[in-house]
C-alpha atoms as one frame of an Amber mdcrd trajectory, in Angstrom:
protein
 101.483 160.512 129.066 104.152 159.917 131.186 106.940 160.742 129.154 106.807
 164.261 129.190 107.258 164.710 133.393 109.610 162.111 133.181 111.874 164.234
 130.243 111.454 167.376 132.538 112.505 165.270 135.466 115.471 164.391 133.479
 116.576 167.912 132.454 115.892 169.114 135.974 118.760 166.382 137.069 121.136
 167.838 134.024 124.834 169.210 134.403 125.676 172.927 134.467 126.810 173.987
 130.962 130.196 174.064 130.558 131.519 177.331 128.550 134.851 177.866 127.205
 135.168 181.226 129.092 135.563 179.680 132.009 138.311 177.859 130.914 140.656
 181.032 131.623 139.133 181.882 134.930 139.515 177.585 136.136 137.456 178.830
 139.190 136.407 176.005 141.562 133.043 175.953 140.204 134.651 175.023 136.986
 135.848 172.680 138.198 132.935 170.886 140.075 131.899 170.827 137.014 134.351
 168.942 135.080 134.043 166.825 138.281 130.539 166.394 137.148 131.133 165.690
 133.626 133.803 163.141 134.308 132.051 160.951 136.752 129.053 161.107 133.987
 131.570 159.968 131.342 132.858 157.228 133.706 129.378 156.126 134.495 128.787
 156.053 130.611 131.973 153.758 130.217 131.078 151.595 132.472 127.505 151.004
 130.885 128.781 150.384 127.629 131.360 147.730 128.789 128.354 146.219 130.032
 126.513 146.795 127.633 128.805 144.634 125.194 129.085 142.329 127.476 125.754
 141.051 127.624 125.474 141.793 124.228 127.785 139.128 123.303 125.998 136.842
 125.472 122.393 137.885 123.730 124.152 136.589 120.362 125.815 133.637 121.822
 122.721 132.825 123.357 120.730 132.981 120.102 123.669 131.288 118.433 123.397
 128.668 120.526 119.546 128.293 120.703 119.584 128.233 116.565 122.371 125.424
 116.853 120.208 123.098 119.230 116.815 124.097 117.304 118.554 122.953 113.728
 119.558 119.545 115.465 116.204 119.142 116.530 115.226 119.787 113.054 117.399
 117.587 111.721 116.176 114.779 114.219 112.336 115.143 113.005 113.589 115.051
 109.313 115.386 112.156 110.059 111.991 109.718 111.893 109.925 107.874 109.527
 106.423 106.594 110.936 106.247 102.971 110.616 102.410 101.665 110.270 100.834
  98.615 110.559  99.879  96.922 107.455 100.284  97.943 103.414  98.592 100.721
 102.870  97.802 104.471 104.109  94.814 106.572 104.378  95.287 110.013 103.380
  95.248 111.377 107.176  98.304 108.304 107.831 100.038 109.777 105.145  99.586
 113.604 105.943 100.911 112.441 109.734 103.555 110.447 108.326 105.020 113.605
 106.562 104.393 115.656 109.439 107.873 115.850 111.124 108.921 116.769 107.882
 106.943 119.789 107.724 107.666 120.450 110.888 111.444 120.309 110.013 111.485
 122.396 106.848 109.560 125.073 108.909 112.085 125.103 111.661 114.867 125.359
 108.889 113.736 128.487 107.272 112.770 130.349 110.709 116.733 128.875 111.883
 117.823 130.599 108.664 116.834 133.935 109.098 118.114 133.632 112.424 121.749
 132.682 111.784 121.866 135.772 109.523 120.509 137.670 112.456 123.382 136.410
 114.210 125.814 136.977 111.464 125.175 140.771 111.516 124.704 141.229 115.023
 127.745 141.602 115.942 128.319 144.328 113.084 124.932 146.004 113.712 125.435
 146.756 117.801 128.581 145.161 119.368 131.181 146.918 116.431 129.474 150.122
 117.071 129.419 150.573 120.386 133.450 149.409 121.019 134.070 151.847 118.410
 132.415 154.903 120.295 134.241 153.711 123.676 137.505 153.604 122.226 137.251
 156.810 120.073 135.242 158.867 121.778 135.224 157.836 125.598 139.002 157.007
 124.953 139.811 160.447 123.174 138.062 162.398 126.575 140.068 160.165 128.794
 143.067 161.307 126.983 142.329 165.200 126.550 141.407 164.713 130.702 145.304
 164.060 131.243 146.697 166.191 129.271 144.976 169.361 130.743 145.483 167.995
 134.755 149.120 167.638 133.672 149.419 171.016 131.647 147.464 172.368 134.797
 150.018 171.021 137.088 152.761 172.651 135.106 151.003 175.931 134.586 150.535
 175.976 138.663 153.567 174.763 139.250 155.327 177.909 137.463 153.311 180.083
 138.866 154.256 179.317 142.008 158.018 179.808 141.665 157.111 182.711 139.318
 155.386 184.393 142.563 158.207 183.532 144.786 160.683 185.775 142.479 162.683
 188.097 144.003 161.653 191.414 142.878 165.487 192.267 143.429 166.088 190.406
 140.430 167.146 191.424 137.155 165.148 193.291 134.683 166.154 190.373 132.324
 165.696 187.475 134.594 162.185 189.049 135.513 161.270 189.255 131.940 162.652
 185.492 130.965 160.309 184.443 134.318 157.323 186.504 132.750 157.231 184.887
 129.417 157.602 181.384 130.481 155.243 181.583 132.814 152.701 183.104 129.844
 153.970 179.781 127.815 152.386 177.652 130.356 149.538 179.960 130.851 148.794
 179.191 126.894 149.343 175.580 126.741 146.974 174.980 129.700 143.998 177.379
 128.365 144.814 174.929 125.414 144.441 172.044 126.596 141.279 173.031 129.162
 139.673 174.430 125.890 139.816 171.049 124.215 139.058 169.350 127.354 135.901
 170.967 127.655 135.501 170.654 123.529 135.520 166.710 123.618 133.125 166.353
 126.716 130.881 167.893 124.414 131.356 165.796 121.580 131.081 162.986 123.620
 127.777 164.264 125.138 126.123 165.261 122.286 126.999 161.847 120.519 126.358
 159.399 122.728 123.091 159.989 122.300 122.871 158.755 118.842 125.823 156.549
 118.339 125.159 154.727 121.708 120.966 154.021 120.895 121.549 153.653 116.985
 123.223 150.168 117.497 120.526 149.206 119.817 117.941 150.200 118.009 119.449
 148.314 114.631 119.773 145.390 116.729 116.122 145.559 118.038 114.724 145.786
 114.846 116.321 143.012 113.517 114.924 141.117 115.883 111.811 142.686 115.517
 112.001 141.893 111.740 113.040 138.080 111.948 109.710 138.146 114.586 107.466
 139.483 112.189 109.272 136.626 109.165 108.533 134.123 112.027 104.756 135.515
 112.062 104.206 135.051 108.583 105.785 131.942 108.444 103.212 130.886 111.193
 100.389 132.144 108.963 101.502 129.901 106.094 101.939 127.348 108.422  98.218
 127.401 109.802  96.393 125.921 106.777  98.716 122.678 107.099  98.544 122.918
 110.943  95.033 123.101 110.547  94.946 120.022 108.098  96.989 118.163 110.254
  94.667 118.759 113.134  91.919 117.532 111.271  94.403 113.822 110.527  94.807
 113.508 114.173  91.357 113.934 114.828  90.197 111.554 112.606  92.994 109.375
 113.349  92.499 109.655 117.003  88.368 108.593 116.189  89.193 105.331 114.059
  91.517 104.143 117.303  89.011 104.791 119.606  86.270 103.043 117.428  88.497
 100.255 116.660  90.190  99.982 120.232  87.389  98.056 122.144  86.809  95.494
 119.352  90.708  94.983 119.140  90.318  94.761 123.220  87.802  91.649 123.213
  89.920  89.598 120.306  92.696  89.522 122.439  90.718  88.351 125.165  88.795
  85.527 122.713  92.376  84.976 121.793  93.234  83.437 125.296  90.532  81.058
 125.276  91.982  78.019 124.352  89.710  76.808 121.778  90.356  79.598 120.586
  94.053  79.027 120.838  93.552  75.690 118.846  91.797  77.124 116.014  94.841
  79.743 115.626  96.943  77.009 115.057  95.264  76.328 111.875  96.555  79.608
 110.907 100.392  78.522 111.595 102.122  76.417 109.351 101.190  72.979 110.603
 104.199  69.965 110.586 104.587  66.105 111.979 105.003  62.947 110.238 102.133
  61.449 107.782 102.158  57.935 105.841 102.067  58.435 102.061 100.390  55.722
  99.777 103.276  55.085  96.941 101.637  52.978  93.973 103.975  51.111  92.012
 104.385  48.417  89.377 103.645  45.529  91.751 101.897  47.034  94.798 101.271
  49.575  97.403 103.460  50.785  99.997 103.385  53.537 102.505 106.736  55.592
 103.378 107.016  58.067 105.824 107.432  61.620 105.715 107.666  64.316 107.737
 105.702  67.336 106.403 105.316  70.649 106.641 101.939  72.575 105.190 102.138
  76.603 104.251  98.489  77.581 104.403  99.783  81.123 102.822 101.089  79.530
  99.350  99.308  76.121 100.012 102.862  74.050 100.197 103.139  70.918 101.463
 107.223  69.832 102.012 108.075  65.858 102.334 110.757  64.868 103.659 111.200
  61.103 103.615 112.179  59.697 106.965 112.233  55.571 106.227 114.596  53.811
 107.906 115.683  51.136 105.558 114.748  52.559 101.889 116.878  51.340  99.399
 117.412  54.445  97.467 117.577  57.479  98.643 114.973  60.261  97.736 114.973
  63.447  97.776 112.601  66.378  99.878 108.773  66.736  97.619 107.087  69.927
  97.287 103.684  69.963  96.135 100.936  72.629  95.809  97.254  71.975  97.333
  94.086  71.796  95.244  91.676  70.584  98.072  91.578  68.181 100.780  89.021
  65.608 101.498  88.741  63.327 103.971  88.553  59.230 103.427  85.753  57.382
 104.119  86.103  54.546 106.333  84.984  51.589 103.609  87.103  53.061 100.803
  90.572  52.375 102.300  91.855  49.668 104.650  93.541  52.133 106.708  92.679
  54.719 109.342  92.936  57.757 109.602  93.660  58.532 106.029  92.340  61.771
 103.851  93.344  62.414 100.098  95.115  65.188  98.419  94.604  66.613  94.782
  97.602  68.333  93.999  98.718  71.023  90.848 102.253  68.105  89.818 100.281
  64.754  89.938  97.075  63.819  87.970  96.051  61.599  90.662  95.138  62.728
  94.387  97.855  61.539  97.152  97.069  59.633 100.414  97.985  60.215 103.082
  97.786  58.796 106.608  97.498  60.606 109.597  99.069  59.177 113.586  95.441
  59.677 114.754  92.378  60.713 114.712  92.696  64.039 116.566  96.182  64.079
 114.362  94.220  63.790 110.593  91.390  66.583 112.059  94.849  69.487 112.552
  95.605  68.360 109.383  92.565  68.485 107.673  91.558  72.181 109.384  95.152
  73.425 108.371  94.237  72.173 104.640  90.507  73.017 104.480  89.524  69.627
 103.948  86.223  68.843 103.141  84.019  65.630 104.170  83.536  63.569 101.629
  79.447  63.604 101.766  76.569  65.096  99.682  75.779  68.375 101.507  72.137
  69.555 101.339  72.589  73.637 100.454  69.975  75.877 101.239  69.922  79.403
  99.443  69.734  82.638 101.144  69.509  84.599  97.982  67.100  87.354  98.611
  63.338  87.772  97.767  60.554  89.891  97.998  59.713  89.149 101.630  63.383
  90.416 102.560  62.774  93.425 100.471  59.426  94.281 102.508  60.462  93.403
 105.492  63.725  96.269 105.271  61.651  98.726 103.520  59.382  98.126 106.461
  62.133  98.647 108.832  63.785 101.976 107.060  59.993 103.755 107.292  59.734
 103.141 110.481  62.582 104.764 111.274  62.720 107.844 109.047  58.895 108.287
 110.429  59.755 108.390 114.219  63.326 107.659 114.828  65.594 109.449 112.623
  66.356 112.480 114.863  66.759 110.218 118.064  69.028 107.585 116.785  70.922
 110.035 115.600  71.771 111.592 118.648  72.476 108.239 120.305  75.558 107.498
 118.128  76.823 110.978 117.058  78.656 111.140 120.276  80.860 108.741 119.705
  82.462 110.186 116.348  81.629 113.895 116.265  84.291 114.577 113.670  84.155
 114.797 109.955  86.414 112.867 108.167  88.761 115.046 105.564  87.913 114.291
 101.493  90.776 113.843  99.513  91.450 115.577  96.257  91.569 111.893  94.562
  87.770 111.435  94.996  87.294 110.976  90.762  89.693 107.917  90.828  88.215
 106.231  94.071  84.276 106.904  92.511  85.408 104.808  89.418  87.146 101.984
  91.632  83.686 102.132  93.701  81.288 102.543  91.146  82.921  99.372  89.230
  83.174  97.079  92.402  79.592  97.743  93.432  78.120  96.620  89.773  79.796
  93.893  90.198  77.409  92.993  93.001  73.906  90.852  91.731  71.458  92.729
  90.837  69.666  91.699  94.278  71.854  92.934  96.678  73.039  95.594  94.612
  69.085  96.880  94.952  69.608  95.924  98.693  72.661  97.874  99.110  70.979
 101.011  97.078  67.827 100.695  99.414  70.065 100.969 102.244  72.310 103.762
 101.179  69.666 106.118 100.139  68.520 105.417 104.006  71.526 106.626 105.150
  71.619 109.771 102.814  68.179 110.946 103.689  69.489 110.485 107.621  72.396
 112.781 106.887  70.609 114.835 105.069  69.126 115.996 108.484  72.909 116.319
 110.032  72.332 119.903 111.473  69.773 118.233 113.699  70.883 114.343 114.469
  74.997 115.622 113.794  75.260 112.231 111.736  77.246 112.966 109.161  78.847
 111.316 106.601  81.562 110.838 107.918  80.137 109.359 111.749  77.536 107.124
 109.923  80.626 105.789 108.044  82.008 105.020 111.661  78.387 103.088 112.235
  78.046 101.405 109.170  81.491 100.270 107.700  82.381  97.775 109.735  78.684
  96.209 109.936  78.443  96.119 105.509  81.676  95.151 105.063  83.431  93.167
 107.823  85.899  90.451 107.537  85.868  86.866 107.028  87.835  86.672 110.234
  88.262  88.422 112.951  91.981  89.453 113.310  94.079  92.549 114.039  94.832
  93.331 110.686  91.058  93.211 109.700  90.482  95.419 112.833  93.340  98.150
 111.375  91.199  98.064 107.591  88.181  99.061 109.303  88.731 102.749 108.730
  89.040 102.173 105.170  85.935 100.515 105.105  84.850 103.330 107.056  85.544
 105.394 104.331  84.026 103.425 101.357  80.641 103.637 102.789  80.921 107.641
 103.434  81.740 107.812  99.658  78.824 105.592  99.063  76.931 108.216 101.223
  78.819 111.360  99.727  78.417 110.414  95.800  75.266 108.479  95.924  73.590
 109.905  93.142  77.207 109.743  91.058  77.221 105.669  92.232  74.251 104.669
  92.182  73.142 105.274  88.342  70.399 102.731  86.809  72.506 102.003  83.675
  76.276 100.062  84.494  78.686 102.898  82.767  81.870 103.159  84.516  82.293
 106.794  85.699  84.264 108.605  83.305  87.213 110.782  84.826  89.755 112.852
  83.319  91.919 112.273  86.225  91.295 108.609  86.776  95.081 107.356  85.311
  97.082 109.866  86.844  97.449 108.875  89.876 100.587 107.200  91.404 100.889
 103.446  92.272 100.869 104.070  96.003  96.979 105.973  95.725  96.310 102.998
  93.497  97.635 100.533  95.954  95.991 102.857  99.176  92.385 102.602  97.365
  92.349  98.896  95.946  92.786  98.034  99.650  89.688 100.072 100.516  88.141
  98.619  97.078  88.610  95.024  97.743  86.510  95.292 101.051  83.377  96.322
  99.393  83.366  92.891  97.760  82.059  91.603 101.033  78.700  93.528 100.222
  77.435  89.933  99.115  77.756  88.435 102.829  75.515  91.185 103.686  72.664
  90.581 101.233  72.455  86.920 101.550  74.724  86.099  98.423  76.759  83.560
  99.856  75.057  79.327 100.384  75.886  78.157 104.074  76.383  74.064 103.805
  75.281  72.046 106.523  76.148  68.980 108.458  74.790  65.607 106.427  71.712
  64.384 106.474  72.717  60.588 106.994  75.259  58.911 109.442  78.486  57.578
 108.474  80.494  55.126 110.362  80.864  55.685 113.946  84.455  57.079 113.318
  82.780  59.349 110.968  80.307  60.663 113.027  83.432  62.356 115.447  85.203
  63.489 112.120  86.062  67.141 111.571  83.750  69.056 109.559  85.558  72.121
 108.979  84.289  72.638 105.616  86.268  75.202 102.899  83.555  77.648 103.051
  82.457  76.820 106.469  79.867  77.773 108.564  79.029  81.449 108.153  79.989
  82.946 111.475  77.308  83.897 113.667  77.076  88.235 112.986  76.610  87.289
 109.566  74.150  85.183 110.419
């Protein structure tokens, strides 16, 4: 609406024309108006010198911001994520390639930019130095030569006034056509004067804004690549979003539970037990049997609970010949009894190289219990074993549970946990292979707690199945339930990090119950299932290999107990860290 008023305003403010008529008369108002023309031309010099000039610093600029944006490129390309432990769940891996992504992106937008920059200076700077010099520079030129041929013409016709009219016919004719000379030369050059200030202000008005506006829209173009480049870019973004999220949800579950082992871990029993864990090392007492006796040499040892290695090194004083370092490999420990050997202290060895268990003796009592605990020795008594297989009471007494709650609490425990996890974890497009690897691991379950684990489940899916009210999806009652059916032996950091992938075997359970939970043990036939790569395999057998704790929670495990009878009194204080040991109390 505006434009209009403003174009009149502008033509109100324009010049007088300038016509080549008045070229012969050079009366003063001619001359204000050159006067006009000249200071517009000089005005329009100056503006393009400017013009260039911050031109070239718009393309060094960009130059310079498409140098530091490649580096920075080249810097995310460069990171790799580094996670804890041996295998990746499918958001790890999508965040692990993000800065990737996020490089090749920056590449192609940095791309079309450098060729942006590459033409710039042929699409506006070129253009408008050309038009100053020939154009501007031209006028400038044609100005001189008319005030000088106007000078001259004056110049004459001042002396040519100031002739005597005494003079010669001849002399008075010689004055009269030199005078007309100069009279032609400077209509000449006011005629092409006033010719090139209108060439120069009819084209500035194209070739001055035709640079610009090539050099706009190539900026306007490489904005509307970068715009489409964003919309590709928005399904991964989105996707990536989604990793975090989900990410962000298995720290936060996993954070407080990582928070309280560390603090168990500064209690110092539970300091002591951790040593068990280490490789354990001090000097034991071997029992050598030879041809005409027994004899005990020292050694100092050193036990690998990893590979089950024990490393002698003989440290006698005065042995006769000299022998070598031992390595042997660990069947089971188990400790002496008191009226079996003459010795103290003492526990026996069965090892893979000798047919015979190995003696050894300890430097105390408190000495032979670290070593026993570091080999998983076992006391060498009769151990009454109760069974905790399940029956039919169990059975009633969960069905009894799960109608209580889908009858009156489904909705409201629902809500009291969705909070904590109200994001849905993303499904992979591998679900065929990790349906087999589940389908397999839970028929290999007894057929109890494989009917405990299917009671359970189908629980679960009819309380998702009402996710629009309670918001418990599959993927939060995964959050819920993983770590509770499948937690580990031990409680350690690394069991802490593989609770998200037990998180995500139970929302497959959930997911593909009907496709898991068939009556007849077929393996789930998949087109797919052998092409995946050995990193997916690797990824899902770590998530597989936890559902093989399903047994701890259906009872399938026997808890031993202490003995029924006493022992001698040194027995009594003995160590009965068991190989299976005592189940730990949330399983119980």
């Amino acid at each position: 609406r505006r434009a209009p008023s403003h174009f009149c305003a502008v033509q109100n403010m324009g010049h007088p024309t300038l016509e080549f008529s008045a070229c012969y008369l050079d009366s003063p108002d001619f001359r204000e108006t050159l006067k006009c023309y000249e200071l517009e031309l000089e005005r329009t010099s100056k503006f393009l010198k400017e013009l260039i000039k911050d031109g070239n610093s718009v393309i060094t600029a960009i130059k310079a911001y498409s140098v530091a944006v490649q580096k920075f490129s080249q810097t995310l390309n460069l990171f790799q994520f580094d996670f804890i432990g041996d295998s990746l769940t499918d958001d790890e891996i999508n965040i692990a390639q993000s800065f990737q992504e996020f490089a090749v992106l920056l590449q192609d937008v940095e791309h079309d930019r450098m060729m942006l920059v590459q033409n710039a200076s042929d699409l506006l700077i070129k253009p408008l130095e050309k038009f100053r010099k020939e154009q501007i520079g031209v006028t400038k030129e044609k100005r001189k030569k008319f005030e000088k041929e106007s000078e001259k013409y004056y110049s004459q016709l001042d002396k040519h006034l100031n002739l005597s009219a005494k003079k010669k016919e001849s002399q008075l004719q010689e004055a009269d056509d030199l005078l007309e000379k100069e009279r032609v030369n400077f209509y000449e050059s006011s005629v092409e004067y006033v010719y090139q200030i209108h060439q120069v202000q009819d084209r500035k008005k194209f070739d001055v804004v035709e640079p610009v506006l090539a050099f706009l829209h190539s900026i306007l173009t490489l904005n509307n690549l970068t715009v489409e480049m964003t919309q590709d870019f928005m399904p991964y973004k989105q996707e990536l979003q989604l990793s975090l999220q989900n990410t962000r949800n298995n720290y936060e579950s996993t954070r407080e539970e990582l928070e309280e082992l560390m603090k168990r871990m500064t209690n110092p029993l539970q300091i002591c037990k951790m040593h068990s864990f280490l490789p354990m090392e001090g000097y034991l007492y071997c029992q050598e049997k030879w041809a005409l006796g027994v004899s005990w040499v020292k050694y100092y040892c050193k036990y690998h609970k990893e590979g089950r290695l024990l490393f002698m090194v003989p440290c006698e004083q005065k042995t006769t010949t000299k022998q070598g370092p031992t390595q042997l490999t660990l069947k089971s420990c188990i400790r002496r009894k008191t009226d079996s050997i003459d010795k103290r202290f003492c526990f026996d060895v069965e090892t893979i190289e000798r047919n015979s268990p190995v003696t050894f003796q300890a430097l105390s009592e408190g000495d032979r219990k670290l070593w026993m605990e570091a080999m998983d020795g076992k006391e060498p008594v009769s151990l009454f074993i109760y069974s905790l297989e399940l029956n039919e009471v169990g059975f009633k007494f969960v069905r009894k549970c799960i109608n209580y709650i889908e009858t009156r609490g489904k909705l409201s425990v629902g809500r009291s946990v969705a909070s904590s996890c109200p994001f849905r974890g993303c499904k992979s497009d591998n679900l065929d292979f990790r349906l087999s690897e589940i389908h397999s691991l839970t028929y290999k379950l007894p057929e109890k707690n494989r009917e405990m684990l299917e009671m359970l489940i189908k629980h679960l899916v009819n309380v998702c199945s009402h996710s629009d009210e309670n918001l418990m999806t599959p993927s939060n009652m995964a959050v819920i339930f993983g770590p509770t059916l499948m937690r580990a032996k031990e409680e350690t950091v690394a069991a802490m990090l593989d609770i998200k992938f037990q998180n995500i075997v139970v929302e497959i359970l959930i997911e593909d119950y009907k496709k898991v939970q068939v009556q007849r043990r077929q393996p789930l036939q998949s087109k797919n299932r052998w092409r995946y790569s050995n990193e997916q395999r690797k990824q899902w057998s770590a998530a597989a290999v936890v559902i093989t704790d399903f047994q701890w929670f259906a009872g399938g495990q026997h808890r031993p107990t202490r003995p029924s009878s006493t022992d001698h009194a040194e027995e009594t204080t003995a160590n009965h860290n068991l190989q299976s040991g005592p189940l730990p109390a949330h399983r119980e």
